[in-house]
Coordinates of C-alpha atoms in Angstrom, one line a residue:
M1 CA -62.6 -92.0 -40.4
P2 CA -59.0 -91.7 -41.0
E3 CA -57.3 -90.2 -37.7
S4 CA -55.7 -88.0 -40.5
S5 CA -58.6 -86.6 -42.1
A6 CA -60.8 -85.3 -39.3
P7 CA -60.5 -82.7 -36.6
S8 CA -62.3 -84.2 -34.1
T9 CA -59.2 -86.0 -33.5
R10 CA -58.3 -83.9 -31.0
I11 CA -59.4 -85.2 -27.8
A12 CA -59.7 -83.9 -23.9
V13 CA -57.3 -84.8 -21.9
G14 CA -58.3 -84.3 -18.5
R15 CA -56.1 -83.7 -15.3
P16 CA -56.4 -87.3 -13.9
L17 CA -55.3 -88.9 -17.4
R18 CA -52.4 -86.3 -17.0
V19 CA -51.3 -87.2 -13.6
L20 CA -51.8 -90.5 -14.1
A21 CA -49.7 -90.8 -16.9
W22 CA -46.9 -89.4 -15.0
I23 CA -47.3 -91.6 -12.3
S24 CA -46.9 -94.4 -14.1
F25 CA -44.1 -93.2 -15.5
I26 CA -42.2 -92.6 -12.3
A27 CA -43.6 -96.2 -11.2
E28 CA -42.3 -98.0 -13.9
V29 CA -38.4 -96.6 -13.1
V30 CA -38.9 -96.9 -9.1
I31 CA -39.8 -100.3 -9.9
I32 CA -36.5 -100.7 -12.2
G33 CA -34.8 -99.6 -8.8
T34 CA -36.7 -102.0 -6.6
G35 CA -35.4 -104.8 -9.0
G36 CA -32.2 -103.9 -8.7
A37 CA -32.7 -103.8 -4.9
V38 CA -33.5 -107.0 -5.1
R39 CA -30.9 -108.4 -6.9
L40 CA -28.0 -106.2 -5.5
T41 CA -29.2 -107.1 -1.9
G42 CA -29.0 -110.7 -2.8
S43 CA -32.6 -111.1 -2.2
G44 CA -33.9 -112.9 -5.5
L45 CA -35.1 -115.7 -3.4
G46 CA -35.9 -114.0 -0.4
C47 CA -39.7 -115.5 -1.3
S48 CA -39.0 -119.2 -2.5
E49 CA -42.4 -120.1 -4.4
W50 CA -44.3 -117.5 -7.0
P51 CA -47.1 -116.0 -6.8
L52 CA -47.0 -116.9 -3.0
C53 CA -43.8 -116.0 -1.3
T54 CA -43.7 -119.2 0.4
P55 CA -45.8 -122.2 0.1
E56 CA -48.0 -121.5 2.7
S57 CA -48.4 -117.7 2.6
L58 CA -48.7 -114.7 0.5
V59 CA -46.2 -112.6 2.3
P60 CA -43.2 -113.5 4.3
I61 CA -43.9 -115.5 7.5
Y62 CA -40.3 -117.2 8.2
A63 CA -37.9 -115.7 10.5
D64 CA -35.1 -116.7 8.2
Q65 CA -36.4 -114.7 5.7
G66 CA -35.6 -111.5 7.2
L67 CA -34.5 -108.7 4.9
H68 CA -34.5 -110.8 2.2
G69 CA -37.7 -111.4 2.3
A70 CA -38.9 -108.0 2.6
I71 CA -37.4 -106.9 -0.1
E72 CA -38.4 -109.4 -2.5
F73 CA -41.8 -108.7 -1.1
G74 CA -41.8 -105.1 -1.6
N75 CA -40.8 -105.6 -5.3
R76 CA -44.0 -108.1 -6.0
T77 CA -45.8 -105.4 -3.9
M78 CA -44.4 -102.9 -6.6
T79 CA -45.5 -104.9 -9.4
G80 CA -49.2 -104.7 -8.3
V81 CA -49.2 -101.0 -8.0
V82 CA -48.0 -100.7 -11.5
G83 CA -50.2 -102.9 -13.1
L84 CA -53.3 -101.2 -11.3
L85 CA -51.4 -97.7 -12.8
A86 CA -51.3 -99.1 -15.9
L87 CA -54.9 -100.3 -15.6
A88 CA -56.2 -96.8 -14.8
V89 CA -54.5 -94.9 -17.4
L90 CA -56.3 -97.3 -19.9
F91 CA -59.3 -97.0 -19.0
L92 CA -59.3 -93.6 -18.6
T93 CA -57.6 -93.6 -22.6
L94 CA -60.5 -95.6 -23.6
H95 CA -62.7 -92.8 -21.8
A96 CA -61.5 -89.9 -23.6
I97 CA -61.1 -91.9 -27.0
G98 CA -64.3 -93.6 -27.6
G99 CA -66.6 -92.8 -24.2
R100 CA -68.4 -95.1 -22.5
R101 CA -69.1 -97.5 -24.7
L102 CA -65.4 -98.3 -25.8
L103 CA -64.9 -98.3 -21.9
V104 CA -67.8 -101.0 -21.5
R105 CA -66.5 -103.2 -24.0
A106 CA -63.1 -103.5 -22.7
L107 CA -64.9 -104.2 -19.0
W108 CA -66.3 -106.7 -21.1
F109 CA -63.7 -108.2 -22.1
A110 CA -61.8 -107.9 -18.9
G111 CA -64.5 -109.7 -17.1
A112 CA -64.7 -112.5 -19.6
G113 CA -61.4 -113.1 -19.2
L114 CA -61.3 -113.3 -15.5
V115 CA -63.9 -116.0 -15.3
G116 CA -61.9 -117.7 -17.7
A117 CA -58.8 -117.7 -15.7
L118 CA -60.6 -118.8 -12.7
I119 CA -61.9 -121.7 -14.8
A120 CA -58.4 -122.4 -15.7
Y121 CA -57.3 -122.7 -12.3
A122 CA -60.2 -124.7 -11.1
V123 CA -59.7 -127.3 -13.8
T124 CA -55.8 -127.4 -13.7
A125 CA -54.6 -127.2 -9.8
P126 CA -56.3 -130.1 -8.5
F127 CA -54.0 -132.4 -10.8
G128 CA -51.0 -130.5 -9.6
L129 CA -50.5 -128.6 -12.6
P130 CA -49.5 -124.9 -12.3
G131 CA -52.7 -123.6 -11.7
F132 CA -51.9 -120.0 -11.2
G133 CA -49.9 -120.4 -14.5
F134 CA -52.9 -121.3 -16.4
F135 CA -55.0 -118.6 -14.9
S136 CA -52.4 -116.0 -15.8
G137 CA -52.2 -117.4 -19.4
V138 CA -55.9 -117.0 -19.9
L139 CA -56.1 -113.8 -18.6
L140 CA -52.9 -112.1 -20.4
L141 CA -54.7 -113.8 -23.7
A142 CA -58.1 -112.2 -22.9
V143 CA -56.4 -108.9 -22.3
I144 CA -54.2 -109.4 -25.6
V145 CA -58.1 -109.7 -27.3
G146 CA -59.2 -107.4 -25.9
A147 CA -56.4 -104.7 -27.1
V148 CA -57.1 -106.0 -30.4
D149 CA -60.5 -105.6 -30.6
S150 CA -59.9 -101.9 -29.0
L151 CA -58.1 -100.9 -31.5
R152 CA -60.1 -102.2 -34.4
T153 CA -63.3 -100.6 -33.0
S154 CA -61.9 -97.2 -32.1
A155 CA -61.6 -94.7 -35.0
V156 CA -59.4 -92.1 -33.6
R157 CA -55.8 -91.8 -31.5
R158 CA -55.3 -95.4 -31.7
D159 CA -51.6 -94.6 -30.7
L160 CA -52.5 -93.3 -27.4
S161 CA -54.8 -96.9 -27.2
A162 CA -51.8 -99.0 -28.1
L163 CA -49.5 -97.3 -26.1
A164 CA -51.8 -97.5 -23.3
W165 CA -52.8 -101.5 -23.8
I166 CA -49.2 -102.3 -24.2
V167 CA -47.8 -101.3 -20.7
L168 CA -50.8 -103.0 -19.3
V169 CA -49.8 -106.4 -21.3
G170 CA -46.1 -105.6 -20.5
V171 CA -46.8 -105.3 -16.9
M172 CA -49.2 -108.5 -16.7
A173 CA -45.8 -110.5 -18.9
Q174 CA -43.5 -108.7 -16.5
A175 CA -45.0 -110.6 -13.7
V176 CA -44.9 -114.0 -15.0
V177 CA -41.5 -113.5 -16.2
G178 CA -40.5 -112.7 -12.7
G179 CA -42.2 -115.8 -11.6
L180 CA -40.1 -117.5 -13.8
A181 CA -36.8 -116.0 -12.6
V182 CA -37.4 -117.5 -9.5
L183 CA -38.9 -120.4 -10.5
S184 CA -35.5 -120.9 -12.8
D185 CA -33.7 -120.0 -9.4
L186 CA -32.6 -116.6 -11.0
N187 CA -31.3 -117.9 -14.5
P188 CA -29.0 -115.2 -15.9
F189 CA -31.0 -114.9 -18.8
I190 CA -34.5 -114.5 -17.7
V191 CA -33.2 -111.9 -15.2
G192 CA -31.5 -110.3 -18.0
F193 CA -34.8 -110.1 -20.2
H194 CA -37.0 -109.4 -16.7
Y195 CA -34.7 -106.1 -16.8
T196 CA -34.7 -105.3 -20.1
S197 CA -38.3 -105.7 -20.7
S198 CA -38.7 -103.3 -17.6
L199 CA -36.7 -100.7 -19.1
L200 CA -38.7 -100.8 -22.8
L201 CA -41.8 -100.3 -20.5
V202 CA -40.2 -97.3 -19.3
C203 CA -39.5 -96.1 -22.6
V204 CA -43.2 -96.8 -23.8
T205 CA -44.8 -94.7 -20.8
A206 CA -42.4 -91.9 -21.8
A207 CA -43.5 -92.5 -25.6
Y208 CA -47.4 -91.9 -24.6
L209 CA -46.7 -88.9 -22.1
V210 CA -45.1 -87.3 -25.6
R211 CA -48.1 -88.7 -27.6
L212 CA -50.7 -87.4 -25.1
D213 CA -49.9 -83.7 -26.0
A214 CA -49.2 -84.3 -30.0
V215 CA -51.5 -82.8 -32.6
P216 CA -53.0 -85.9 -34.2
G217 CA -52.3 -86.7 -38.2
P218 CA -49.9 -87.0 -40.9
R219 CA -46.7 -85.9 -39.9
E220 CA -43.4 -85.4 -41.6
R221 CA -39.5 -85.0 -40.9
A222 CA -38.4 -81.9 -38.9
V223 CA -35.0 -82.3 -39.3
P224 CA -32.7 -83.0 -42.3
A225 CA -32.0 -86.7 -43.3
W226 CA -28.5 -86.9 -42.5
F227 CA -29.5 -85.9 -38.8
A228 CA -32.6 -88.5 -38.6
I229 CA -30.2 -91.7 -40.1
L230 CA -27.4 -90.4 -37.3
S231 CA -30.2 -90.5 -34.6
H232 CA -30.9 -94.0 -35.2
V233 CA -27.8 -95.0 -35.4
T234 CA -27.2 -93.7 -32.0
G235 CA -30.2 -95.6 -31.5
L236 CA -28.6 -98.8 -32.3
A237 CA -25.6 -97.8 -30.0
L238 CA -27.8 -97.6 -27.3
A239 CA -29.1 -101.0 -27.4
A240 CA -26.2 -102.3 -27.7
T241 CA -24.8 -100.9 -24.8
I242 CA -27.7 -101.7 -22.7
L243 CA -27.3 -104.9 -24.4
F244 CA -23.9 -105.5 -23.2
G245 CA -24.7 -104.2 -20.1
V246 CA -26.6 -106.6 -19.2
L247 CA -24.8 -109.2 -19.9
T248 CA -22.0 -107.7 -17.9
T249 CA -24.4 -107.8 -15.0
G250 CA -25.7 -111.2 -15.7
S251 CA -22.2 -112.7 -15.3
G252 CA -21.0 -110.7 -12.1
P253 CA -21.2 -110.9 -8.9
H254 CA -24.6 -109.8 -8.2
S255 CA -26.4 -112.9 -9.0
G256 CA -29.4 -112.0 -6.5
D257 CA -28.8 -114.6 -4.3
E258 CA -25.2 -116.0 -2.4
N259 CA -26.0 -119.2 -3.5
V260 CA -26.5 -118.7 -7.3
V261 CA -23.0 -118.8 -8.4
R262 CA -22.9 -117.3 -12.1
D263 CA -20.9 -118.9 -14.7
G264 CA -20.3 -118.6 -18.3
F265 CA -19.4 -115.6 -19.7
D266 CA -16.3 -113.6 -18.5
A267 CA -17.4 -110.7 -16.8
S268 CA -14.2 -108.9 -16.7
V269 CA -13.9 -108.8 -20.4
L270 CA -18.1 -108.0 -20.7
A271 CA -17.1 -104.6 -18.9
H272 CA -14.6 -103.7 -21.8
V273 CA -17.0 -104.4 -24.5
H274 CA -19.8 -103.0 -22.8
S275 CA -17.9 -99.7 -22.3
W276 CA -17.1 -99.5 -26.2
P277 CA -20.6 -98.8 -27.3
G278 CA -20.6 -96.9 -24.1
Y279 CA -18.4 -94.3 -25.3
I280 CA -19.5 -94.2 -29.1
L281 CA -22.9 -93.5 -27.9
A282 CA -21.3 -90.6 -25.7
A283 CA -19.7 -89.2 -29.0
L284 CA -22.8 -89.8 -31.1
V285 CA -25.2 -87.6 -28.3
V286 CA -22.7 -85.2 -28.5
V287 CA -22.5 -84.8 -32.0
L288 CA -26.3 -84.8 -32.5
T289 CA -26.8 -81.9 -29.5
V290 CA -24.0 -79.6 -30.9
S291 CA -25.9 -79.5 -34.2
A292 CA -29.1 -79.4 -33.1
W293 CA -28.5 -76.5 -31.2
V294 CA -26.2 -74.8 -34.2
M295 CA -29.6 -75.8 -36.7
R296 CA -31.9 -75.1 -34.0
L297 CA -33.6 -78.1 -34.8
E298 CA -37.1 -79.3 -33.0
P299 CA -35.2 -82.1 -30.7
R300 CA -32.5 -79.7 -29.2
R301 CA -33.9 -79.6 -26.2
W302 CA -34.2 -83.1 -25.4
L303 CA -30.8 -84.0 -26.6
L304 CA -29.5 -81.8 -24.0
V305 CA -31.4 -84.0 -21.6
L306 CA -29.9 -87.0 -23.1
V307 CA -26.4 -86.3 -23.3
C308 CA -26.6 -84.9 -19.6
A309 CA -27.8 -88.5 -18.8
I310 CA -25.7 -90.4 -21.3
L311 CA -22.3 -88.7 -19.8
V312 CA -23.4 -89.2 -15.7
Q313 CA -24.2 -93.0 -17.1
V314 CA -20.5 -93.2 -18.6
A315 CA -19.5 -91.4 -15.3
V316 CA -21.2 -94.0 -13.1
G317 CA -20.0 -96.7 -15.3
V318 CA -16.5 -95.9 -14.4
W319 CA -16.8 -95.1 -11.2
Q320 CA -18.3 -98.6 -10.5
A321 CA -15.6 -100.1 -12.3
R322 CA -13.1 -98.8 -10.8
E323 CA -14.7 -99.1 -7.4
G324 CA -14.8 -103.3 -7.5
L325 CA -19.2 -102.7 -8.5
P326 CA -20.8 -101.8 -5.0
P327 CA -24.3 -102.8 -5.3
V328 CA -25.2 -98.7 -4.7
L329 CA -23.9 -97.8 -8.1
V330 CA -24.5 -100.3 -9.7
G331 CA -28.1 -100.1 -8.9
I332 CA -27.6 -96.1 -9.9
H333 CA -26.4 -97.3 -12.9
M334 CA -29.4 -99.3 -14.3
V335 CA -31.9 -96.7 -13.2
L336 CA -29.7 -94.2 -15.3
A337 CA -29.7 -96.6 -18.0
S338 CA -33.8 -96.7 -18.2
L339 CA -33.9 -93.1 -18.3
S340 CA -31.3 -92.7 -20.9
A341 CA -33.7 -94.9 -23.1
A342 CA -36.6 -92.8 -22.3
A343 CA -34.8 -89.5 -23.1
Y344 CA -33.8 -91.6 -26.5
T345 CA -37.3 -92.4 -26.9
V346 CA -39.0 -88.4 -27.0
V347 CA -36.0 -87.6 -29.0
V348 CA -36.9 -89.9 -31.6
L349 CA -40.6 -89.2 -31.1
H350 CA -39.6 -85.0 -32.0
L351 CA -37.7 -86.1 -35.3
K352 CA -41.2 -85.4 -37.5
K353 CA -43.7 -82.5 -36.6
P354 CA -47.5 -82.4 -37.8
V355 CA -47.5 -81.8 -41.7
D356 CA -49.4 -78.3 -41.0
A357 CA -47.4 -77.1 -38.1
R358 CA -45.2 -74.3 -38.8
D359 CA -41.5 -72.9 -38.2

């Protein structure tokens, strides 16, 4: 039965799911902070191997690894925490949507994927091939197949199911990308992609929280057409600001390791280019916020959150540029970017309302 045609599409959201969904969102933000700490303290190669920290151990064991090894291993540990939270949210979501049947079906895919991944590792590792890479690839493929099957067989709230699956797949893929960053000696483009992907996962977990309490069914625009268009233009400005920010950081002094030298783009030029869409973004958000409050539009409260986040972000950006990019300010700037993107995601999701909603 289509989701939009039946009141039964409402599901019972238990307290454990709600709490874990919030913790998952917070964890996605925290891991951006820990990932930033790895980069800004020069700990990117604190663990020289992946998935092991050293050729002999999963954890740092050499004296010369010191604090750098502890910071890098701490970030890897945080990845495991984020993954377990994503898995828990997914299982609780599937149970809330389809009961035991949908959950057991997903567990079968997980079990088959794990067996297949172990076989891939056993077949490739003895020949000197990257056994753990094959292990991760097979497991990730099984999860993707399981996600497709789950979305195909569930009749209600596919939005929640899809978002939960995206987070799990994203976290698993992020672990592999993090490994590639280490194995490539902190290639700036891979490191930048790693950060951008983490930021997108923050947005997806924020979207899940919004949709968790949303009324299912068809939706209609809750704002004037010009306001919706301007909101999406603002999204483009936000994306451009983040993109140039990633390129600027990738060309700046914080390479992640003192022995990794960045060359290519001129960081001083990129810093100015990064500021242009940033100021445009701030102006657009102010216009949207004032308009929303004057017209009493649905997303006005979240726009107020967004304008505060953007203004603080601009202030920190100017401050860090004038102070010569101190690591603490750069780290705060990175985390604020993810929170700004999350707030924008929530704003966009409030541009529409259920068809049967009354003002």
